[in-house]
Amino acid sequence: MGRIAAIVPTYNRKDLLIECIDGLLRQTVPVARVVVVDNASTDGTVEALRERYAGNPAVEVHALPENTGASGGFHEAGRIALAGGCDWVWYTDDDSEPKPDALEVLLRTADDLRGKGVRVAALTSLKVGRDGVVQHKHVGRFTWRMVPLKPGQCRGVVRVDYASFTGTLIARTALEERGLNTPEYYLWGDDIEFSLRIGKAGWIFLVAGSVVLHKDLASEPGETFKAANFWRYYFGIRNWVMLAGVHRGRWTLPLIYLACLYFIASNWTGFERKRQSARLILKAFRDGAANDLSDPVTQERWKEILAGAPF
């Protein structure tokens, strides 16, 4: 089955992270390493982990000097995992907790598929929320946009175009052939681009018998639509435009532009800062169409814009 390195980037989720790591360590097929990359947390994450897992050499804690976003954290963790030697890298979010046999089911499925001559690049677990509902939007097909599987399709073993990082097991050979995720994406869309690229090294499969509990705090209702959090849409739209243009062609750009205009129009009354929010979305589209990663609207910059600074 091979040597497994699990990787977890984190930022200020100490308690959830511990539940995640404990879940990784309870696997029926043991992981060789748990590589945690801390994105400059301020809640004592590093100290807590080093104290809790002091006697466990499998758990490694790497502290970054600044927050590089989820993309930067996954990239650094993946780099460390590959450098240390492994056959598979198991990606997961810090708000996830795999069932004890989640890894075993993924590996057994990989062996079965390869035994049939299938070139497997990655396999991903079924994500289930705390309410027991299947989170079907984590996997699907990609045309010019994401087309998630329907809940009824999330059964058995299903080939998909994309999978979120949560609970995704990627072959070392695919990572060596196609590279790690792009750190400049920062957040949102990075897993889609990564999947489309990794998928050129083999097929990606949803394995519904492998289950991950995904607590998914980032998607609590209304959190990302508040003015203070709206900066995240910059990365979501910019990255969507870039990845669609690269992996599906520039014919997708007019469709995405119309989708951006529709998003602005349909949510106009709900925008807390209408002018700034609309300009943010349009800037995101322009930067994505130009493949320009040099001038992102980060959280700090967005705060300055809301306070009156120019774009």
PDB file of N, CA and C in Angstrom, residues 88-190:
ATOM      1  N   TRP A  88       2.323   8.165  -1.059  1.00  0.00           N
ATOM      2  CA  TRP A  88       1.073   8.908  -1.191  1.00  0.00           C
ATOM      3  C   TRP A  88       1.116  10.099  -0.240  1.00  0.00           C
ATOM      4  N   VAL A  89       0.462  11.195  -0.659  1.00  0.00           N
ATOM      5  CA  VAL A  89       0.270  12.345   0.228  1.00  0.00           C
ATOM      6  C   VAL A  89      -1.234  12.495   0.451  1.00  0.00           C
ATOM      7  N   TRP A  90      -1.630  12.480   1.714  1.00  0.00           N
ATOM      8  CA  TRP A  90      -3.045  12.572   2.082  1.00  0.00           C
ATOM      9  C   TRP A  90      -3.338  13.987   2.549  1.00  0.00           C
ATOM     10  N   TYR A  91      -4.088  14.722   1.742  1.00  0.00           N
ATOM     11  CA  TYR A  91      -4.418  16.123   2.025  1.00  0.00           C
ATOM     12  C   TYR A  91      -5.655  16.192   2.917  1.00  0.00           C
ATOM     13  N   THR A  92      -5.645  17.115   3.871  1.00  0.00           N
ATOM     14  CA  THR A  92      -6.861  17.325   4.661  1.00  0.00           C
ATOM     15  C   THR A  92      -6.882  18.723   5.243  1.00  0.00           C
ATOM     16  N   ASP A  93      -8.077  19.220   5.499  1.00  0.00           N
ATOM     17  CA  ASP A  93      -8.258  20.517   6.166  1.00  0.00           C
ATOM     18  C   ASP A  93      -8.235  20.322   7.672  1.00  0.00           C
ATOM     19  N   ASP A  94      -7.981  21.404   8.383  1.00  0.00           N
ATOM     20  CA  ASP A  94      -7.895  21.306   9.844  1.00  0.00           C
ATOM     21  C   ASP A  94      -9.262  21.212  10.514  1.00  0.00           C
ATOM     22  N   ASP A  95     -10.330  21.351   9.741  1.00  0.00           N
ATOM     23  CA  ASP A  95     -11.672  21.191  10.320  1.00  0.00           C
ATOM     24  C   ASP A  95     -12.290  19.855   9.914  1.00  0.00           C
ATOM     25  N   SER A  96     -11.434  18.896   9.560  1.00  0.00           N
ATOM     26  CA  SER A  96     -11.908  17.579   9.128  1.00  0.00           C
ATOM     27  C   SER A  96     -11.423  16.489  10.074  1.00  0.00           C
ATOM     28  N   GLU A  97     -12.197  15.419  10.149  1.00  0.00           N
ATOM     29  CA  GLU A  97     -11.835  14.281  10.992  1.00  0.00           C
ATOM     30  C   GLU A  97     -12.193  12.993  10.250  1.00  0.00           C
ATOM     31  N   PRO A  98     -11.195  12.264   9.751  1.00  0.00           N
ATOM     32  CA  PRO A  98     -11.488  11.049   8.985  1.00  0.00           C
ATOM     33  C   PRO A  98     -11.972   9.914   9.873  1.00  0.00           C
ATOM     34  N   LYS A  99     -12.913   9.132   9.354  1.00  0.00           N
ATOM     35  CA  LYS A  99     -13.311   7.914  10.052  1.00  0.00           C
ATOM     36  C   LYS A  99     -12.113   6.968  10.116  1.00  0.00           C
ATOM     37  N   PRO A 100     -12.059   6.071  11.114  1.00  0.00           N
ATOM     38  CA  PRO A 100     -10.846   5.251  11.307  1.00  0.00           C
ATOM     39  C   PRO A 100     -10.402   4.438  10.096  1.00  0.00           C
ATOM     40  N   ASP A 101     -11.336   4.025   9.241  1.00  0.00           N
ATOM     41  CA  ASP A 101     -10.946   3.210   8.090  1.00  0.00           C
ATOM     42  C   ASP A 101     -10.900   4.006   6.790  1.00  0.00           C
ATOM     43  N   ALA A 102     -10.949   5.343   6.875  1.00  0.00           N
ATOM     44  CA  ALA A 102     -11.012   6.172   5.663  1.00  0.00           C
ATOM     45  C   ALA A 102      -9.807   5.939   4.761  1.00  0.00           C
ATOM     46  N   LEU A 103      -8.628   5.923   5.338  1.00  0.00           N
ATOM     47  CA  LEU A 103      -7.422   5.723   4.546  1.00  0.00           C
ATOM     48  C   LEU A 103      -7.350   4.309   3.984  1.00  0.00           C
ATOM     49  N   GLU A 104      -7.682   3.325   4.801  1.00  0.00           N
ATOM     50  CA  GLU A 104      -7.628   1.938   4.358  1.00  0.00           C
ATOM     51  C   GLU A 104      -8.520   1.713   3.136  1.00  0.00           C
ATOM     52  N   VAL A 105      -9.711   2.306   3.146  1.00  0.00           N
ATOM     53  CA  VAL A 105     -10.639   2.141   2.028  1.00  0.00           C
ATOM     54  C   VAL A 105     -10.074   2.795   0.767  1.00  0.00           C
ATOM     55  N   LEU A 106      -9.477   3.969   0.901  1.00  0.00           N
ATOM     56  CA  LEU A 106      -8.878   4.636  -0.256  1.00  0.00           C
ATOM     57  C   LEU A 106      -7.758   3.794  -0.860  1.00  0.00           C
ATOM     58  N   LEU A 107      -6.882   3.284  -0.011  1.00  0.00           N
ATOM     59  CA  LEU A 107      -5.744   2.504  -0.495  1.00  0.00           C
ATOM     60  C   LEU A 107      -6.192   1.194  -1.125  1.00  0.00           C
ATOM     61  N   ARG A 108      -7.177   0.550  -0.521  1.00  0.00           N
ATOM     62  CA  ARG A 108      -7.690  -0.707  -1.080  1.00  0.00           C
ATOM     63  C   ARG A 108      -8.324  -0.467  -2.454  1.00  0.00           C
ATOM     64  N   THR A 109      -9.030   0.646  -2.579  1.00  0.00           N
ATOM     65  CA  THR A 109      -9.646   0.985  -3.860  1.00  0.00           C
ATOM     66  C   THR A 109      -8.581   1.275  -4.913  1.00  0.00           C
ATOM     67  N   ALA A 110      -7.529   1.986  -4.508  1.00  0.00           N
ATOM     68  CA  ALA A 110      -6.432   2.268  -5.441  1.00  0.00           C
ATOM     69  C   ALA A 110      -5.809   0.972  -5.946  1.00  0.00           C
ATOM     70  N   ASP A 111      -5.591   0.029  -5.040  1.00  0.00           N
ATOM     71  CA  ASP A 111      -5.021  -1.262  -5.442  1.00  0.00           C
ATOM     72  C   ASP A 111      -5.943  -2.003  -6.410  1.00  0.00           C
ATOM     73  N   ASP A 112      -7.242  -1.974  -6.133  1.00  0.00           N
ATOM     74  CA  ASP A 112      -8.207  -2.655  -7.001  1.00  0.00           C
ATOM     75  C   ASP A 112      -8.209  -2.033  -8.404  1.00  0.00           C
ATOM     76  N   LEU A 113      -8.224  -0.709  -8.455  1.00  0.00           N
ATOM     77  CA  LEU A 113      -8.264  -0.023  -9.745  1.00  0.00           C
ATOM     78  C   LEU A 113      -6.980  -0.253 -10.539  1.00  0.00           C
ATOM     79  N   ARG A 114      -5.865  -0.161  -9.858  1.00  0.00           N
ATOM     80  CA  ARG A 114      -4.595  -0.384 -10.547  1.00  0.00           C
ATOM     81  C   ARG A 114      -4.477  -1.823 -11.030  1.00  0.00           C
ATOM     82  N   GLY A 115      -5.054  -2.744 -10.267  1.00  0.00           N
ATOM     83  CA  GLY A 115      -5.061  -4.137 -10.685  1.00  0.00           C
ATOM     84  C   GLY A 115      -5.840  -4.356 -11.970  1.00  0.00           C
ATOM     85  N   LYS A 116      -6.747  -3.415 -12.284  1.00  0.00           N
ATOM     86  CA  LYS A 116      -7.537  -3.485 -13.518  1.00  0.00           C
ATOM     87  C   LYS A 116      -6.908  -2.652 -14.638  1.00  0.00           C
ATOM     88  N   GLY A 117      -5.719  -2.135 -14.376  1.00  0.00           N
ATOM     89  CA  GLY A 117      -5.026  -1.357 -15.394  1.00  0.00           C
ATOM     90  C   GLY A 117      -5.372   0.110 -15.424  1.00  0.00           C
ATOM     91  N   VAL A 118      -6.074   0.610 -14.415  1.00  0.00           N
ATOM     92  CA  VAL A 118      -6.457   2.019 -14.368  1.00  0.00           C
ATOM     93  C   VAL A 118      -5.303   2.835 -13.796  1.00  0.00           C
ATOM     94  N   ARG A 119      -4.988   3.943 -14.451  1.00  0.00           N
ATOM     95  CA  ARG A 119      -3.943   4.844 -13.955  1.00  0.00           C
ATOM     96  C   ARG A 119      -4.566   5.803 -12.942  1.00  0.00           C
ATOM     97  N   VAL A 120      -4.280   5.606 -11.688  1.00  0.00           N
ATOM     98  CA  VAL A 120      -4.896   6.389 -10.610  1.00  0.00           C
ATOM     99  C   VAL A 120      -3.963   7.519 -10.181  1.00  0.00           C
ATOM    100  N   ALA A 121      -4.457   8.748 -10.271  1.00  0.00           N
ATOM    101  CA  ALA A 121      -3.697   9.900  -9.789  1.00  0.00           C
ATOM    102  C   ALA A 121      -4.080  10.250  -8.356  1.00  0.00           C
ATOM    103  N   ALA A 122      -5.378  10.154  -8.049  1.00  0.00           N
ATOM    104  CA  ALA A 122      -5.848  10.555  -6.729  1.00  0.00           C
ATOM    105  C   ALA A 122      -7.199   9.920  -6.428  1.00  0.00           C
ATOM    106  N   LEU A 123      -7.479   9.808  -5.133  1.00  0.00           N
ATOM    107  CA  LEU A 123      -8.778   9.340  -4.657  1.00  0.00           C
ATOM    108  C   LEU A 123      -9.200  10.251  -3.517  1.00  0.00           C
ATOM    109  N   THR A 124     -10.491  10.501  -3.422  1.00  0.00           N
ATOM    110  CA  THR A 124     -10.967  11.400  -2.377  1.00  0.00           C
ATOM    111  C   THR A 124     -12.112  10.778  -1.601  1.00  0.00           C
ATOM    112  N   SER A 125     -12.180  11.108  -0.325  1.00  0.00           N
ATOM    113  CA  SER A 125     -13.217  10.579   0.551  1.00  0.00           C
ATOM    114  C   SER A 125     -14.532  11.329   0.373  1.00  0.00           C
ATOM    115  N   LEU A 126     -15.601  10.711   0.806  1.00  0.00           N
ATOM    116  CA  LEU A 126     -16.904  11.360   0.869  1.00  0.00           C
ATOM    117  C   LEU A 126     -16.922  12.283   2.079  1.00  0.00           C
ATOM    118  N   LYS A 127     -17.276  13.552   1.851  1.00  0.00           N
ATOM    119  CA  LYS A 127     -17.356  14.510   2.936  1.00  0.00           C
ATOM    120  C   LYS A 127     -18.777  14.564   3.494  1.00  0.00           C
ATOM    121  N   VAL A 128     -18.888  14.434   4.806  1.00  0.00           N
ATOM    122  CA  VAL A 128     -20.182  14.456   5.480  1.00  0.00           C
ATOM    123  C   VAL A 128     -20.137  15.513   6.570  1.00  0.00           C
ATOM    124  N   GLY A 129     -21.157  16.355   6.634  1.00  0.00           N
ATOM    125  CA  GLY A 129     -21.192  17.416   7.623  1.00  0.00           C
ATOM    126  C   GLY A 129     -21.561  16.920   9.005  1.00  0.00           C
ATOM    127  N   ARG A 130     -21.476  17.812   9.956  1.00  0.00           N
ATOM    128  CA  ARG A 130     -21.826  17.459  11.334  1.00  0.00           C
ATOM    129  C   ARG A 130     -23.294  17.085  11.479  1.00  0.00           C
ATOM    130  N   ASP A 131     -24.100  17.522  10.501  1.00  0.00           N
ATOM    131  CA  ASP A 131     -25.529  17.191  10.507  1.00  0.00           C
ATOM    132  C   ASP A 131     -25.811  15.862   9.810  1.00  0.00           C
ATOM    133  N   GLY A 132     -24.751  15.187   9.333  1.00  0.00           N
ATOM    134  CA  GLY A 132     -24.918  13.914   8.661  1.00  0.00           C
ATOM    135  C   GLY A 132     -25.231  14.017   7.181  1.00  0.00           C
ATOM    136  N   VAL A 133     -25.313  15.233   6.671  1.00  0.00           N
ATOM    137  CA  VAL A 133     -25.639  15.445   5.259  1.00  0.00           C
ATOM    138  C   VAL A 133     -24.382  15.351   4.402  1.00  0.00           C
ATOM    139  N   VAL A 134     -24.490  14.642   3.284  1.00  0.00           N
ATOM    140  CA  VAL A 134     -23.363  14.520   2.348  1.00  0.00           C
ATOM    141  C   VAL A 134     -23.076  15.875   1.706  1.00  0.00           C
ATOM    142  N   GLN A 135     -21.812  16.293   1.737  1.00  0.00           N
ATOM    143  CA  GLN A 135     -21.402  17.568   1.144  1.00  0.00           C
ATOM    144  C   GLN A 135     -20.961  17.296  -0.301  1.00  0.00           C
ATOM    145  N   HIS A 136     -21.937  17.190  -1.172  1.00  0.00           N
ATOM    146  CA  HIS A 136     -21.688  16.733  -2.536  1.00  0.00           C
ATOM    147  C   HIS A 136     -20.959  17.746  -3.395  1.00  0.00           C
ATOM    148  N   LYS A 137     -20.931  19.011  -2.982  1.00  0.00           N
ATOM    149  CA  LYS A 137     -20.307  20.039  -3.816  1.00  0.00           C
ATOM    150  C   LYS A 137     -18.783  19.978  -3.820  1.00  0.00           C
ATOM    151  N   HIS A 138     -18.207  19.114  -3.007  1.00  0.00           N
ATOM    152  CA  HIS A 138     -16.750  18.995  -2.963  1.00  0.00           C
ATOM    153  C   HIS A 138     -16.174  18.248  -4.158  1.00  0.00           C
ATOM    154  N   VAL A 139     -17.009  17.602  -4.939  1.00  0.00           N
ATOM    155  CA  VAL A 139     -16.539  16.805  -6.080  1.00  0.00           C
ATOM    156  C   VAL A 139     -17.461  17.020  -7.271  1.00  0.00           C
ATOM    157  N   GLY A 140     -16.908  16.863  -8.474  1.00  0.00           N
ATOM    158  CA  GLY A 140     -17.758  16.990  -9.647  1.00  0.00           C
ATOM    159  C   GLY A 140     -16.988  17.080 -10.938  1.00  0.00           C
ATOM    160  N   ARG A 141     -17.670  17.580 -11.957  1.00  0.00           N
ATOM    161  CA  ARG A 141     -17.086  17.822 -13.268  1.00  0.00           C
ATOM    162  C   ARG A 141     -16.804  19.310 -13.429  1.00  0.00           C
ATOM    163  N   PHE A 142     -15.926  19.640 -14.370  1.00  0.00           N
ATOM    164  CA  PHE A 142     -15.636  21.048 -14.627  1.00  0.00           C
ATOM    165  C   PHE A 142     -15.747  21.308 -16.117  1.00  0.00           C
ATOM    166  N   THR A 143     -16.652  22.236 -16.479  1.00  0.00           N
ATOM    167  CA  THR A 143     -16.790  22.672 -17.868  1.00  0.00           C
ATOM    168  C   THR A 143     -16.132  24.045 -17.952  1.00  0.00           C
ATOM    169  N   TRP A 144     -16.908  25.110 -17.928  1.00  0.00           N
ATOM    170  CA  TRP A 144     -16.375  26.455 -17.697  1.00  0.00           C
ATOM    171  C   TRP A 144     -16.614  26.863 -16.244  1.00  0.00           C
ATOM    172  N   ARG A 145     -17.294  25.996 -15.524  1.00  0.00           N
ATOM    173  CA  ARG A 145     -17.592  26.208 -14.118  1.00  0.00           C
ATOM    174  C   ARG A 145     -17.683  24.841 -13.437  1.00  0.00           C
ATOM    175  N   MET A 146     -17.771  24.861 -12.124  1.00  0.00           N
ATOM    176  CA  MET A 146     -17.935  23.625 -11.381  1.00  0.00           C
ATOM    177  C   MET A 146     -19.350  23.072 -11.575  1.00  0.00           C
ATOM    178  N   VAL A 147     -19.442  21.775 -11.814  1.00  0.00           N
ATOM    179  CA  VAL A 147     -20.728  21.081 -11.898  1.00  0.00           C
ATOM    180  C   VAL A 147     -20.674  19.958 -10.859  1.00  0.00           C
ATOM    181  N   PRO A 148     -21.090  20.246  -9.624  1.00  0.00           N
ATOM    182  CA  PRO A 148     -20.965  19.237  -8.562  1.00  0.00           C
ATOM    183  C   PRO A 148     -21.795  18.000  -8.837  1.00  0.00           C
ATOM    184  N   LEU A 149     -21.331  16.875  -8.310  1.00  0.00           N
ATOM    185  CA  LEU A 149     -22.153  15.672  -8.342  1.00  0.00           C
ATOM    186  C   LEU A 149     -23.429  15.918  -7.547  1.00  0.00           C
ATOM    187  N   LYS A 150     -24.484  15.277  -7.941  1.00  0.00           N
ATOM    188  CA  LYS A 150     -25.707  15.309  -7.151  1.00  0.00           C
ATOM    189  C   LYS A 150     -25.566  14.332  -5.990  1.00  0.00           C
ATOM    190  N   PRO A 151     -26.278  14.561  -4.891  1.00  0.00           N
ATOM    191  CA  PRO A 151     -26.138  13.663  -3.734  1.00  0.00           C
ATOM    192  C   PRO A 151     -26.314  12.190  -4.092  1.00  0.00           C
ATOM    193  N   GLY A 152     -27.262  11.898  -4.981  1.00  0.00           N
ATOM    194  CA  GLY A 152     -27.504  10.511  -5.356  1.00  0.00           C
ATOM    195  C   GLY A 152     -26.389   9.887  -6.170  1.00  0.00           C
ATOM    196  N   GLN A 153     -25.508  10.732  -6.721  1.00  0.00           N
ATOM    197  CA  GLN A 153     -24.373  10.240  -7.505  1.00  0.00           C
ATOM    198  C   GLN A 153     -23.159   9.929  -6.635  1.00  0.00           C
ATOM    199  N   CYS A 154     -23.208  10.324  -5.392  1.00  0.00           N
ATOM    200  CA  CYS A 154     -22.063  10.137  -4.487  1.00  0.00           C
ATOM    201  C   CYS A 154     -22.113   8.753  -3.853  1.00  0.00           C
ATOM    202  N   ARG A 155     -22.022   7.748  -4.695  1.00  0.00           N
ATOM    203  CA  ARG A 155     -22.097   6.360  -4.241  1.00  0.00           C
ATOM    204  C   ARG A 155     -21.046   5.529  -4.958  1.00  0.00           C
ATOM    205  N   GLY A 156     -20.528   4.545  -4.256  1.00  0.00           N
ATOM    206  CA  GLY A 156     -19.561   3.651  -4.878  1.00  0.00           C
ATOM    207  C   GLY A 156     -18.261   4.358  -5.196  1.00  0.00           C
ATOM    208  N   VAL A 157     -17.715   4.079  -6.370  1.00  0.00           N
ATOM    209  CA  VAL A 157     -16.475   4.698  -6.844  1.00  0.00           C
ATOM    210  C   VAL A 157     -16.802   5.442  -8.127  1.00  0.00           C
ATOM    211  N   VAL A 158     -16.609   6.752  -8.132  1.00  0.00           N
ATOM    212  CA  VAL A 158     -17.040   7.600  -9.240  1.00  0.00           C
ATOM    213  C   VAL A 158     -15.863   8.437  -9.723  1.00  0.00           C
ATOM    214  N   ARG A 159     -15.639   8.428 -11.029  1.00  0.00           N
ATOM    215  CA  ARG A 159     -14.596   9.290 -11.579  1.00  0.00           C
ATOM    216  C   ARG A 159     -15.079  10.739 -11.574  1.00  0.00           C
ATOM    217  N   VAL A 160     -14.195  11.660 -11.174  1.00  0.00           N
ATOM    218  CA  VAL A 160     -14.529  13.085 -11.116  1.00  0.00           C
ATOM    219  C   VAL A 160     -13.393  13.905 -11.727  1.00  0.00           C
ATOM    220  N   ASP A 161     -13.699  15.156 -12.068  1.00  0.00           N
ATOM    221  CA  ASP A 161     -12.675  16.077 -12.572  1.00  0.00           C
ATOM    222  C   ASP A 161     -11.952  16.796 -11.450  1.00  0.00           C
ATOM    223  N   TYR A 162     -12.702  17.072 -10.374  1.00  0.00           N
ATOM    224  CA  TYR A 162     -12.095  17.840  -9.285  1.00  0.00           C
ATOM    225  C   TYR A 162     -12.561  17.312  -7.936  1.00  0.00           C
ATOM    226  N   ALA A 163     -11.740  17.584  -6.938  1.00  0.00           N
ATOM    227  CA  ALA A 163     -12.067  17.256  -5.550  1.00  0.00           C
ATOM    228  C   ALA A 163     -11.428  18.304  -4.666  1.00  0.00           C
ATOM    229  N   SER A 164     -12.089  18.674  -3.602  1.00  0.00           N
ATOM    230  CA  SER A 164     -11.476  19.595  -2.646  1.00  0.00           C
ATOM    231  C   SER A 164     -10.313  18.894  -1.953  1.00  0.00           C
ATOM    232  N   PHE A 165      -9.467  19.674  -1.301  1.00  0.00           N
ATOM    233  CA  PHE A 165      -8.320  19.097  -0.613  1.00  0.00           C
ATOM    234  C   PHE A 165      -8.729  18.116   0.483  1.00  0.00           C
ATOM    235  N   THR A 166      -9.865  18.365   1.095  1.00  0.00           N
ATOM    236  CA  THR A 166     -10.271  17.596   2.265  1.00  0.00           C
ATOM    237  C   THR A 166     -10.372  16.104   1.979  1.00  0.00           C
ATOM    238  N   GLY A 167      -9.505  15.318   2.601  1.00  0.00           N
ATOM    239  CA  GLY A 167      -9.573  13.871   2.469  1.00  0.00           C
ATOM    240  C   GLY A 167      -9.145  13.333   1.123  1.00  0.00           C
ATOM    241  N   THR A 168      -8.274  14.048   0.412  1.00  0.00           N
ATOM    242  CA  THR A 168      -7.837  13.605  -0.914  1.00  0.00           C
ATOM    243  C   THR A 168      -6.436  13.005  -0.855  1.00  0.00           C
ATOM    244  N   LEU A 169      -6.317  11.795  -1.350  1.00  0.00           N
ATOM    245  CA  LEU A 169      -5.064  11.036  -1.351  1.00  0.00           C
ATOM    246  C   LEU A 169      -4.462  11.093  -2.751  1.00  0.00           C
ATOM    247  N   ILE A 170      -3.244  11.617  -2.867  1.00  0.00           N
ATOM    248  CA  ILE A 170      -2.631  11.835  -4.182  1.00  0.00           C
ATOM    249  C   ILE A 170      -1.341  11.033  -4.289  1.00  0.00           C
ATOM    250  N   ALA A 171      -1.177  10.355  -5.412  1.00  0.00           N
ATOM    251  CA  ALA A 171       0.011   9.547  -5.637  1.00  0.00           C
ATOM    252  C   ALA A 171       1.249  10.421  -5.801  1.00  0.00           C
ATOM    253  N   ARG A 172       2.333   9.985  -5.228  1.00  0.00           N
ATOM    254  CA  ARG A 172       3.589  10.720  -5.373  1.00  0.00           C
ATOM    255  C   ARG A 172       3.951  10.914  -6.846  1.00  0.00           C
ATOM    256  N   THR A 173       3.736   9.886  -7.640  1.00  0.00           N
ATOM    257  CA  THR A 173       4.084   9.977  -9.054  1.00  0.00           C
ATOM    258  C   THR A 173       3.328  11.102  -9.749  1.00  0.00           C
ATOM    259  N   ALA A 174       2.056  11.314  -9.374  1.00  0.00           N
ATOM    260  CA  ALA A 174       1.269  12.390  -9.974  1.00  0.00           C
ATOM    261  C   ALA A 174       1.801  13.752  -9.552  1.00  0.00           C
ATOM    262  N   LEU A 175       2.201  13.873  -8.295  1.00  0.00           N
ATOM    263  CA  LEU A 175       2.750  15.136  -7.805  1.00  0.00           C
ATOM    264  C   LEU A 175       4.084  15.441  -8.462  1.00  0.00           C
ATOM    265  N   GLU A 176       4.899  14.426  -8.653  1.00  0.00           N
ATOM    266  CA  GLU A 176       6.197  14.636  -9.299  1.00  0.00           C
ATOM    267  C   GLU A 176       6.022  15.002 -10.771  1.00  0.00           C
ATOM    268  N   GLU A 177       5.005  14.435 -11.405  1.00  0.00           N
ATOM    269  CA  GLU A 177       4.772  14.709 -12.822  1.00  0.00           C
ATOM    270  C   GLU A 177       4.130  16.063 -13.051  1.00  0.00           C
ATOM    271  N   ARG A 178       3.171  16.440 -12.199  1.00  0.00           N
ATOM    272  CA  ARG A 178       2.373  17.645 -12.441  1.00  0.00           C
ATOM    273  C   ARG A 178       2.605  18.786 -11.459  1.00  0.00           C
ATOM    274  N   GLY A 179       3.363  18.518 -10.396  1.00  0.00           N
ATOM    275  CA  GLY A 179       3.698  19.580  -9.463  1.00  0.00           C
ATOM    276  C   GLY A 179       2.701  19.760  -8.338  1.00  0.00           C
ATOM    277  N   LEU A 180       3.094  20.541  -7.352  1.00  0.00           N
ATOM    278  CA  LEU A 180       2.244  20.848  -6.203  1.00  0.00           C
ATOM    279  C   LEU A 180       1.243  21.938  -6.565  1.00  0.00           C
ATOM    280  N   ASN A 181       0.333  22.204  -5.639  1.00  0.00           N
ATOM    281  CA  ASN A 181      -0.639  23.280  -5.876  1.00  0.00           C
ATOM    282  C   ASN A 181       0.058  24.633  -5.952  1.00  0.00           C
ATOM    283  N   THR A 182      -0.607  25.609  -6.562  1.00  0.00           N
ATOM    284  CA  THR A 182      -0.030  26.939  -6.782  1.00  0.00           C
ATOM    285  C   THR A 182      -0.239  27.809  -5.546  1.00  0.00           C
ATOM    286  N   PRO A 183       0.840  28.189  -4.837  1.00  0.00           N
ATOM    287  CA  PRO A 183       0.662  28.933  -3.581  1.00  0.00           C
ATOM    288  C   PRO A 183       0.060  30.315  -3.771  1.00  0.00           C
ATOM    289  N   GLU A 184       0.269  30.938  -4.939  1.00  0.00           N
ATOM    290  CA  GLU A 184      -0.232  32.296  -5.168  1.00  0.00           C
ATOM    291  C   GLU A 184      -1.752  32.374  -5.257  1.00  0.00           C
ATOM    292  N   TYR A 185      -2.420  31.229  -5.389  1.00  0.00           N
ATOM    293  CA  TYR A 185      -3.882  31.266  -5.403  1.00  0.00           C
ATOM    294  C   TYR A 185      -4.432  31.721  -4.050  1.00  0.00           C
ATOM    295  N   TYR A 186      -3.700  31.527  -3.004  1.00  0.00           N
ATOM    296  CA  TYR A 186      -4.003  31.948  -1.635  1.00  0.00           C
ATOM    297  C   TYR A 186      -5.168  31.164  -1.037  1.00  0.00           C
ATOM    298  N   LEU A 187      -6.339  31.269  -1.598  1.00  0.00           N
ATOM    299  CA  LEU A 187      -7.485  30.462  -1.161  1.00  0.00           C
ATOM    300  C   LEU A 187      -8.541  30.480  -2.256  1.00  0.00           C
ATOM    301  N   TRP A 188      -9.416  29.505  -2.221  1.00  0.00           N
ATOM    302  CA  TRP A 188     -10.538  29.353  -3.143  1.00  0.00           C
ATOM    303  C   TRP A 188     -10.069  29.095  -4.583  1.00  0.00           C
ATOM    304  N   GLY A 189     -10.499  27.975  -5.109  1.00  0.00           N
ATOM    305  CA  GLY A 189     -10.188  27.630  -6.488  1.00  0.00           C
ATOM    306  C   GLY A 189      -8.875  26.909  -6.673  1.00  0.00           C
ATOM    307  N   ASP A 190      -8.013  26.967  -5.659  1.00  0.00           N
ATOM    308  CA  ASP A 190      -6.711  26.312  -5.788  1.00  0.00           C
ATOM    309  C   ASP A 190      -6.855  24.801  -5.905  1.00  0.00           C
TER     310      ASP A 190
END
